[in-house]
Amino acid sequence: MPTRTGATSAAGTPLASNYTWTFTTAGCPCALFSDLAQPANQSASGTYELGVKIRVDQLLTLSTIRFYKAVGETGSHTGTVWTANGFALATVGFSGESASGWQQQALPSPLQLQPNTTYVVSVNANSRYAVTTNGLASQVSNG
């Protein structure tokens, strides 16, 4: 607990006595896309591995992978975190999925993402996937 001597008010007036305080910093959970974000369309026919390229500007712990499951999508899903060179850093199978909407699964072990490093996070689709055409045409930043 820090103790501050000679503390002053915002106006610069010395306070009558010393004060002791504690605080906690706000942490995440943070997500690239809001829970309210919903892709506009669905695409069908075929199996795919769909990913998003991410880059963090500070050390970050990635503990969970999320994806938006299209209505009518079936089968099991696997999420993977890759290096920019295609090396798999972490993989997780999704369980307890709902019929559609946001799905999430914790990684077996949290993964430390390094600043100024590019990663790809992907999830497979078995028959249908949700999409917003040109939804990632511009950079998405969520700090």
Backbone as a printed PyTorch tensor [residue, N CA C, xyz], in Angstrom:
tensor([[[  0.8330,  -1.1790,   0.0000],
         [  0.0000,   0.0000,   0.0000],
         [  0.8770,   1.2410,   0.0000]],

        [[  0.7400,   2.1060,  -1.0010],
         [  1.5510,   3.3090,  -1.0100],
         [  1.0420,   4.3160,   0.0080]],

        [[  1.9540,   5.0290,   0.6400],
         [  1.6060,   6.1270,   1.5290],
         [  2.1510,   7.3910,   0.9020]],

        [[  1.3270,   8.3880,   0.8320],
         [  1.7110,   9.6450,   0.1850],
         [  1.8340,  10.7130,   1.2570]],

        [[  2.9960,  11.3230,   1.3600],
         [  3.1590,  12.4410,   2.2830],
         [  3.1750,  13.7140,   1.4710]],

        [[  2.7180,  14.7930,   2.0620],
         [  2.6990,  16.0640,   1.3530],
         [  1.6840,  16.0790,   0.2260]],

        [[  0.6130,  15.3020,   0.3630],
         [ -0.4040,  15.2330,  -0.6770],
         [ -1.1670,  16.5440,  -0.7740]],

        [[ -1.5680,  16.8840,  -1.9870],
         [ -2.3520,  18.0960,  -2.2090],
         [ -3.6200,  17.7470,  -2.9710]],

        [[ -4.5940,  18.6320,  -2.8810],
         [ -5.8310,  18.4520,  -3.6390],
         [ -5.5660,  18.7980,  -5.0950]],

        [[ -6.5480,  18.5640,  -5.9440],
         [ -6.4140,  18.9040,  -7.3590],
         [ -6.1640,  20.4010,  -7.5430]],

        [[ -6.6190,  21.2070,  -6.5870],
         [ -6.4180,  22.6630,  -6.6510],
         [ -5.0560,  23.0680,  -6.0980]],

        [[ -4.2810,  22.0940,  -5.5570],
         [ -2.9640,  22.4010,  -5.0300],
         [ -2.9260,  22.6910,  -3.5440]],

        [[ -4.0520,  22.6080,  -2.8620],
         [ -4.1260,  22.8650,  -1.4220],
         [ -3.5820,  21.6520,  -0.6730]],

        [[ -2.6410,  21.8590,   0.2640],
         [ -2.1380,  20.7160,   1.0360],
         [ -3.2700,  20.0610,   1.8250]],

        [[ -3.2680,  18.7240,   1.8600],
         [ -4.2760,  18.0000,   2.6250],
         [ -3.8980,  18.0120,   4.0970]],

        [[ -4.8880,  17.8950,   4.9570],
         [ -4.6860,  18.0340,   6.4040],
         [ -3.8170,  16.9350,   6.9820]],

        [[ -3.8680,  15.7370,   6.4140],
         [ -3.0740,  14.6360,   6.9530],
         [ -2.7060,  13.6800,   5.8270]],

        [[ -1.8090,  12.7560,   6.1460],
         [ -1.4030,  11.7630,   5.1570],
         [ -2.5390,  10.7740,   4.9280]],

        [[ -2.5850,  10.2250,   3.7540],
         [ -3.6120,   9.2500,   3.4040],
         [ -2.9430,   7.9980,   2.8700]],

        [[ -3.5520,   6.8590,   3.1320],
         [ -3.1130,   5.5800,   2.5930],
         [ -4.2470,   5.0450,   1.7350]],

        [[ -3.9030,   4.4530,   0.5900],
         [ -4.9390,   3.9300,  -0.2860],
         [ -4.4550,   2.6630,  -0.9670]],

        [[ -5.3910,   1.9270,  -1.4630],
         [ -5.0890,   0.7520,  -2.2750],
         [ -5.9120,   0.8620,  -3.5450]],

        [[ -5.4640,   0.1820,  -4.5770],
         [ -6.2030,   0.1820,  -5.8310],
         [ -5.8650,  -1.0780,  -6.6080]],

        [[ -6.7260,  -1.4240,  -7.5000],
         [ -6.4670,  -2.5070,  -8.4340],
         [ -6.6410,  -1.9420,  -9.8290]],

        [[ -5.8600,  -2.4640, -10.7400],
         [ -5.9810,  -1.9900, -12.1130],
         [ -7.0490,  -2.7990, -12.8270]],

        [[ -7.7150,  -2.1520, -13.7320],
         [ -8.7220,  -2.8470, -14.5330],
         [ -7.9960,  -3.7340, -15.5250]],

        [[ -8.4150,  -4.9360, -15.6280],
         [ -7.8090,  -5.8430, -16.5840],
         [ -8.8400,  -6.2590, -17.6110]],

        [[ -8.4380,  -7.1080, -18.4420],
         [ -9.3600,  -7.6390, -19.4120],
         [-10.0530,  -8.8070, -18.7490]],

        [[-11.1150,  -9.2890, -19.2170],
         [-11.1460,  -9.8780, -20.5420],
         [-11.4680,  -8.8500, -21.6270]],

        [[-10.7330,  -8.9730, -22.6880],
         [-10.9280,  -8.1220, -23.8560],
         [-11.2480,  -9.0410, -25.0320]],

        [[-11.9740,  -8.5370, -25.9860],
         [-12.2960,  -9.3190, -27.1760],
         [-12.1130,  -8.4280, -28.3970]],

        [[-11.7020,  -9.0160, -29.4920],
         [-11.5460,  -8.2560, -30.7240],
         [-12.8920,  -7.7200, -31.1870]],

        [[-13.9360,  -8.5270, -31.0540],
         [-15.2830,  -8.1180, -31.4670],
         [-16.2280,  -8.1840, -30.2780]],

        [[-17.1220,  -7.2490, -30.1890],
         [-18.1130,  -7.1830, -29.1280],
         [-19.0590,  -8.3750, -29.1960]],

        [[-19.6290,  -8.7250, -28.0410],
         [-20.6460,  -9.7800, -28.0060],
         [-21.8560,  -9.4040, -28.8540]],

        [[-22.0550,  -8.1090, -29.0770],
         [-23.1930,  -7.6400, -29.8690],
         [-22.9410,  -7.7120, -31.3690]],

        [[-21.6670,  -7.8280, -31.7620],
         [-21.3370,  -7.9080, -33.1910],
         [-21.8650,  -9.2180, -33.7690]],

        [[-22.5720,  -9.1130, -34.8910],
         [-23.0880, -10.3020, -35.5570],
         [-22.8310, -10.1710, -37.0480]],

        [[-22.2160, -11.1600, -37.6530],
         [-22.0030, -11.1140, -39.0970],
         [-23.3270, -10.9880, -39.8400]],

        [[-23.2750, -10.3110, -40.9840],
         [-24.4910,  -9.9920, -41.7270],
         [-25.0170, -11.1500, -42.5770]],

        [[-24.1440, -12.0350, -43.0260],
         [-24.5370, -13.0750, -43.9780],
         [-23.9690, -14.4280, -43.5700]],

        [[-24.3890, -15.4440, -44.3020],
         [-23.8360, -16.7680, -44.1240],
         [-23.4420, -17.3100, -45.4770]],

        [[-22.3950, -18.0910, -45.4760],
         [-21.9350, -18.7170, -46.7070],
         [-22.0140, -20.2250, -46.5020]],

        [[-22.2640, -20.9470, -47.5760],
         [-22.4240, -22.3930, -47.4560],
         [-21.5460, -23.1380, -48.4480]],

        [[-21.5480, -24.4320, -48.3160],
         [-20.8720, -25.3610, -49.2150],
         [-19.3730, -25.4220, -48.9850]],

        [[-18.9570, -26.5110, -48.3680],
         [-17.5300, -26.7650, -48.2370],
         [-17.0260, -26.6460, -46.8180]],

        [[-15.7810, -27.0850, -46.6530],
         [-15.1020, -26.9700, -45.3650],
         [-14.0020, -25.9240, -45.5010]],

        [[-13.7730, -25.1910, -44.4340],
         [-12.8360, -24.0710, -44.4800],
         [-12.0760, -23.9760, -43.1700]],

        [[-10.9360, -23.3390, -43.2370],
         [-10.2090, -22.8890, -42.0540],
         [-10.1970, -21.3730, -42.1690]],

        [[-10.9310, -20.7040, -41.2890],
         [-11.0890, -19.2530, -41.3580],
         [-10.2860, -18.6030, -40.2450]],

        [[ -9.5070, -17.5870, -40.5820],
         [ -8.6640, -16.9650, -39.5790],
         [ -8.6410, -15.4570, -39.6780]],

        [[ -8.1340, -14.8530, -38.6210],
         [ -7.9390, -13.4110, -38.5760],
         [ -6.4990, -13.1610, -38.1340]],

        [[ -5.8500, -12.2460, -38.8350],
         [ -4.4800, -11.8700, -38.4940],
         [ -4.5470, -10.8070, -37.4070]],

        [[ -3.7990, -11.0080, -36.3260],
         [ -3.7880, -10.0370, -35.2320],
         [ -2.3600,  -9.6200, -34.9250]],

        [[ -2.2420,  -8.4340, -34.3760],
         [ -0.9610,  -7.8990, -33.9370],
         [ -1.2390,  -7.1020, -32.6740]],

        [[ -0.4960,  -7.3680, -31.6120],
         [ -0.7070,  -6.6510, -30.3610],
         [  0.4180,  -5.6460, -30.1650]],

        [[  0.1210,  -4.5480, -29.4590],
         [  1.1450,  -3.5300, -29.2510],
         [  1.7410,  -3.5640, -27.8460]],

        [[  1.2850,  -4.5190, -27.0400],
         [  1.8810,  -4.7340, -25.7190],
         [  1.7500,  -6.2070, -25.3650]],

        [[  2.5540,  -6.6560, -24.4030],
         [  2.4870,  -8.0450, -23.9720],
         [  1.0460,  -8.3700, -23.5910]],

        [[  0.5180,  -9.4740, -24.0930],
         [ -0.8810,  -9.8210, -23.8760],
         [ -0.9850, -11.3130, -23.6220]],

        [[ -1.8360, -11.6900, -22.6870],
         [ -2.0960, -13.1000, -22.4220],
         [ -3.3910, -13.4800, -23.1160]],

        [[ -3.3120, -14.4260, -24.0270],
         [ -4.4930, -14.9300, -24.7310],
         [ -4.9260, -16.2060, -24.0320]],

        [[ -6.1640, -16.2030, -23.5320],
         [ -6.6280, -17.3630, -22.7760],
         [ -7.8080, -18.0770, -23.4320]],

        [[ -8.4990, -17.4030, -24.3600],
         [ -9.7260, -17.9490, -24.9360],
         [ -9.8130, -17.6070, -26.4140]],

        [[-10.3440, -18.5150, -27.1970],
         [-10.6290, -18.2620, -28.6130],
         [-12.1420, -18.2320, -28.7810]],

        [[-12.6090, -17.2660, -29.5760],
         [-14.0470, -17.1430, -29.8710],
         [-14.2600, -17.1650, -31.3760]],

        [[-15.4290, -17.6450, -31.7810],
         [-15.8440, -17.5150, -33.1740],
         [-17.3600, -17.4190, -33.2260]],

        [[-17.8550, -16.8750, -34.3310],
         [-19.2970, -16.7390, -34.5070],
         [-19.7750, -17.9020, -35.3650]],

        [[-20.6100, -18.7430, -34.7960],
         [-21.1040, -19.9420, -35.4730],
         [-22.3640, -19.6030, -36.2630]],

        [[-22.3330, -19.9050, -37.5520],
         [-23.4700, -19.6400, -38.4380],
         [-24.6190, -20.5940, -38.1330]],

        [[-25.8320, -20.1240, -38.3840],
         [-27.0140, -20.9730, -38.2720],
         [-26.8460, -22.1270, -39.2640]],

        [[-27.0600, -23.3450, -38.8180],
         [-26.9500, -24.5120, -39.6880],
         [-25.5580, -25.1080, -39.7490]],

        [[-24.5590, -24.4910, -39.1530],
         [-23.2080, -25.0570, -39.1050],
         [-23.2280, -26.2790, -38.1950]],

        [[-22.5500, -27.3270, -38.6100],
         [-22.5640, -28.5820, -37.8600],
         [-21.1430, -29.0550, -37.5960]],

        [[-21.0380, -30.1280, -36.8450],
         [-19.7420, -30.7630, -36.6220],
         [-18.9390, -30.1140, -35.5190]],

        [[-17.7550, -30.6770, -35.3020],
         [-16.8770, -30.1770, -34.2490],
         [-15.9980, -29.0470, -34.7850]],

        [[-15.5030, -28.2380, -33.8720],
         [-14.6850, -27.0790, -34.2520],
         [-13.4100, -27.0510, -33.4370]],

        [[-12.3280, -26.6550, -34.0990],
         [-11.0230, -26.5360, -33.4760],
         [-10.4820, -25.1490, -33.7250]],

        [[-10.0040, -24.5130, -32.6720],
         [ -9.3750, -23.2050, -32.7950],
         [ -7.8680, -23.3480, -32.6610]],

        [[ -7.1200, -22.5690, -33.4380],
         [ -5.6640, -22.6350, -33.4190],
         [ -5.0780, -21.2330, -33.4490]],

        [[ -4.0070, -21.0360, -32.6980],
         [ -3.2240, -19.7940, -32.7560],
         [ -1.9270, -20.1450, -33.4710]],

        [[ -1.6350, -19.3840, -34.5230],
         [ -0.4770, -19.6430, -35.3860],
         [  0.5050, -18.4780, -35.3610]],

        [[  1.7690, -18.7730, -35.6190],
         [  2.7190, -17.7070, -35.9030],
         [  2.4550, -17.2230, -37.3200]],

        [[  3.0310, -16.0910, -37.6820],
         [  2.8790, -15.5820, -39.0490],
         [  3.4750, -16.5530, -40.0740]],

        [[  4.4000, -17.4130, -39.6400],
         [  5.0350, -18.3950, -40.5350],
         [  4.3140, -19.7280, -40.5840]],

        [[  3.1650, -19.8320, -39.8940],
         [  2.3680, -21.0550, -39.9790],
         [  2.6850, -22.1170, -38.9470]],

        [[  3.3640, -21.7730, -37.8610],
         [  3.6440, -22.7240, -36.7950],
         [  2.5250, -22.6360, -35.7520]],

        [[  1.8990, -23.7610, -35.4260],
         [  0.8020, -23.7710, -34.4450],
         [  1.3670, -23.6100, -33.0380]],

        [[  0.8940, -22.5740, -32.3280],
         [  1.3320, -22.3080, -30.9550],
         [  0.3880, -22.9100, -29.9210]],

        [[ -0.8940, -22.9600, -30.2460],
         [ -1.8960, -23.5050, -29.3190],
         [ -3.1000, -23.9650, -30.1280]],

        [[ -3.7170, -25.0440, -29.6650],
         [ -4.9060, -25.5930, -30.3180],
         [ -5.9020, -26.0020, -29.2440]],

        [[ -7.1870, -25.7810, -29.5360],
         [ -8.2230, -26.1720, -28.5890],
         [ -9.4580, -26.6480, -29.3560]],

        [[-10.0810, -27.7250, -28.8690],
         [-11.3450, -28.1920, -29.4110],
         [-12.4840, -27.5410, -28.6480]],

        [[-13.5010, -27.1080, -29.3570],
         [-14.6580, -26.4680, -28.7290],
         [-15.6090, -27.5430, -28.2130]],

        [[-16.1980, -27.2860, -27.0510],
         [-17.1970, -28.2060, -26.5040],
         [-18.3730, -27.3920, -25.9840]],

        [[-19.5180, -28.0330, -25.8830],
         [-20.7010, -27.3740, -25.3450],
         [-21.2060, -26.2300, -26.2010]],

        [[-21.0510, -26.3370, -27.5080],
         [-21.4770, -25.2620, -28.4050],
         [-22.9960, -25.1360, -28.4510]],

        [[-23.4610, -23.9150, -28.6470],
         [-24.8810, -23.6830, -28.9030],
         [-25.1160, -23.8420, -30.4070]],

        [[-26.3650, -23.8000, -30.8320],
         [-26.7040, -24.0110, -32.2440],
         [-26.1040, -22.9420, -33.1520]],

        [[-25.9950, -21.7070, -32.6590],
         [-25.4030, -20.6240, -33.4440],
         [-25.0250, -19.4930, -32.4980]],

        [[-24.3360, -18.5000, -33.0290],
         [-23.9040, -17.3570, -32.2300],
         [-22.4730, -17.5020, -31.7620]],

        [[-22.0760, -16.6280, -30.8380],
         [-20.7060, -16.6310, -30.3430],
         [-20.4210, -17.8960, -29.5430]],

        [[-19.3160, -18.5330, -29.8780],
         [-18.8280, -19.7190, -29.1710],
         [-17.4540, -19.3640, -28.6190]],

        [[-17.1250, -19.8610, -27.4470],
         [-15.7860, -19.6110, -26.9270],
         [-15.2790, -20.8130, -26.1760]],

        [[-13.9520, -20.9430, -26.1860],
         [-13.3240, -22.0630, -25.5010],
         [-11.9750, -21.5980, -24.9600]],

        [[-11.7140, -21.9070, -23.7000],
         [-10.4340, -21.5630, -23.0890],
         [ -9.3260, -22.4380, -23.6690]],

        [[ -8.1630, -21.8450, -23.8820],
         [ -6.9940, -22.6050, -24.3140],
         [ -6.5410, -23.5100, -23.1640]],

        [[ -5.8950, -24.6280, -23.4650],
         [ -5.4070, -25.5040, -22.3900],
         [ -4.4630, -24.7610, -21.4350]],

        [[ -3.6460, -23.8700, -21.9680],
         [ -2.7540, -23.0050, -21.1840],
         [ -2.7740, -21.6360, -21.8220]],

        [[ -2.8420, -20.5620, -21.0310],
         [ -2.7960, -19.2150, -21.6160],
         [ -1.5160, -19.0390, -22.4370]],

        [[ -1.6200, -18.2490, -23.4780],
         [ -0.5130, -18.0300, -24.4110],
         [ -0.0830, -16.5650, -24.3320]],

        [[  1.2070, -16.3290, -24.1640],
         [  1.7300, -14.9660, -24.1210],
         [  1.9780, -14.4840, -25.5500]],

        [[  1.2590, -13.4270, -25.9420],
         [  1.4710, -12.8120, -27.2530],
         [  2.4520, -11.6650, -27.0780]],

        [[  3.4630, -11.6180, -27.9150],
         [  4.5270, -10.6260, -27.8090],
         [  4.1840,  -9.3610, -28.5920]],

        [[  4.5960,  -8.2060, -28.0860],
         [  4.3290,  -6.9470, -28.7960],
         [  4.9540,  -6.9430, -30.1900]],

        [[  4.2680,  -6.2760, -31.1080],
         [  4.7550,  -6.0830, -32.4800],
         [  5.0410,  -7.3990, -33.1960]],

        [[  4.2760,  -8.4070, -32.8840],
         [  4.3990,  -9.7110, -33.5200],
         [  3.0500, -10.0630, -34.1210]],

        [[  3.0600, -10.6310, -35.3190],
         [  1.8220, -10.9940, -36.0040],
         [  1.4770, -12.4490, -35.7250]],

        [[  0.2070, -12.6920, -35.4440],
         [ -0.3270, -14.0290, -35.1990],
         [ -1.5690, -14.2120, -36.0620]],

        [[ -1.9760, -15.4390, -36.2510],
         [ -3.2470, -15.7520, -36.9100],
         [ -4.0280, -16.6540, -35.9650]],

        [[ -5.2970, -16.3130, -35.7460],
         [ -6.1830, -17.1430, -34.9360],
         [ -7.2450, -17.6860, -35.8890]],

        [[ -7.3860, -19.0060, -35.9370],
         [ -8.3150, -19.6080, -36.8960],
         [ -9.2200, -20.6210, -36.2300]],

        [[-10.3540, -20.8660, -36.8940],
         [-11.3150, -21.8970, -36.4930],
         [-11.8270, -22.5350, -37.7740]],

        [[-12.0430, -23.8440, -37.7390],
         [-12.5680, -24.5220, -38.9280],
         [-14.0820, -24.3520, -39.0340]],

        [[-14.5740, -24.3960, -40.2490],
         [-16.0200, -24.4270, -40.5220],
         [-16.2730, -25.6820, -41.3490]],

        [[-17.3510, -26.3840, -41.0330],
         [-17.6320, -27.6680, -41.6780],
         [-18.6020, -27.5720, -42.8470]],

        [[-19.5150, -26.6220, -42.8230],
         [-20.4910, -26.5270, -43.9100],
         [-20.9660, -25.0940, -44.1360]],

        [[-20.9920, -24.2910, -43.0910],
         [-21.4700, -22.9080, -43.2100],
         [-20.5910, -22.0180, -42.3440]],

        [[-20.4240, -20.7790, -42.7670],
         [-19.7270, -19.8180, -41.9150],
         [-20.3860, -18.4580, -42.0270]],

        [[-20.2860, -17.7070, -40.9540],
         [-20.8700, -16.3730, -40.9100],
         [-19.8540, -15.3720, -41.4510]],

        [[-20.3490, -14.3620, -42.1670],
         [-19.4530, -13.3980, -42.7950],
         [-20.1440, -12.0450, -42.9490]],

        [[-19.3810, -10.9950, -42.8350],
         [-19.8140,  -9.6650, -43.2360],
         [-18.8860,  -9.2740, -44.3690]],

        [[-19.3940,  -9.1600, -45.5710],
         [-18.5670,  -8.8410, -46.7280],
         [-17.7920,  -7.5580, -46.4740]],

        [[-16.4990,  -7.6140, -46.6950],
         [-15.5680,  -6.5020, -46.4640],
         [-15.5520,  -6.0550, -45.0050]],

        [[-15.9840,  -6.9070, -44.0910],
         [-16.0170,  -6.5580, -42.6780],
         [-14.6480,  -6.3070, -42.0790]],

        [[-13.6190,  -6.8550, -42.7000],
         [-12.2550,  -6.6320, -42.2230],
         [-11.4250,  -5.8900, -43.2730]],

        [[-12.0840,  -5.1480, -44.1480],
         [-11.3600,  -4.3860, -45.1700],
         [-10.5090,  -3.2900, -44.5290]],

        [[-10.9430,  -2.8070, -43.3700],
         [-10.1660,  -1.8210, -42.6190],
         [ -9.7030,  -2.4590, -41.3230]],

        [[ -8.5920,  -1.9590, -40.8170],
         [ -8.0490,  -2.4680, -39.5660],
         [ -9.0400,  -2.3120, -38.4300]],

        [[ -9.1560,  -3.3370, -37.5870],
         [ -9.9810,  -3.2800, -36.3850],
         [ -9.0270,  -3.1180, -35.2130]],

        [[ -9.2790,  -2.1360, -34.3680],
         [ -8.4440,  -1.9080, -33.2010],
         [ -9.3310,  -1.9150, -31.9740]],

        [[ -8.9580,  -2.7450, -30.9970],
         [ -9.7420,  -2.8010, -29.7650],
         [ -8.7570,  -2.8590, -28.6140]],

        [[ -8.5910,  -1.7310, -27.9250],
         [ -7.5850,  -1.6470, -26.8760],
         [ -8.1180,  -1.8920, -25.5320]]])
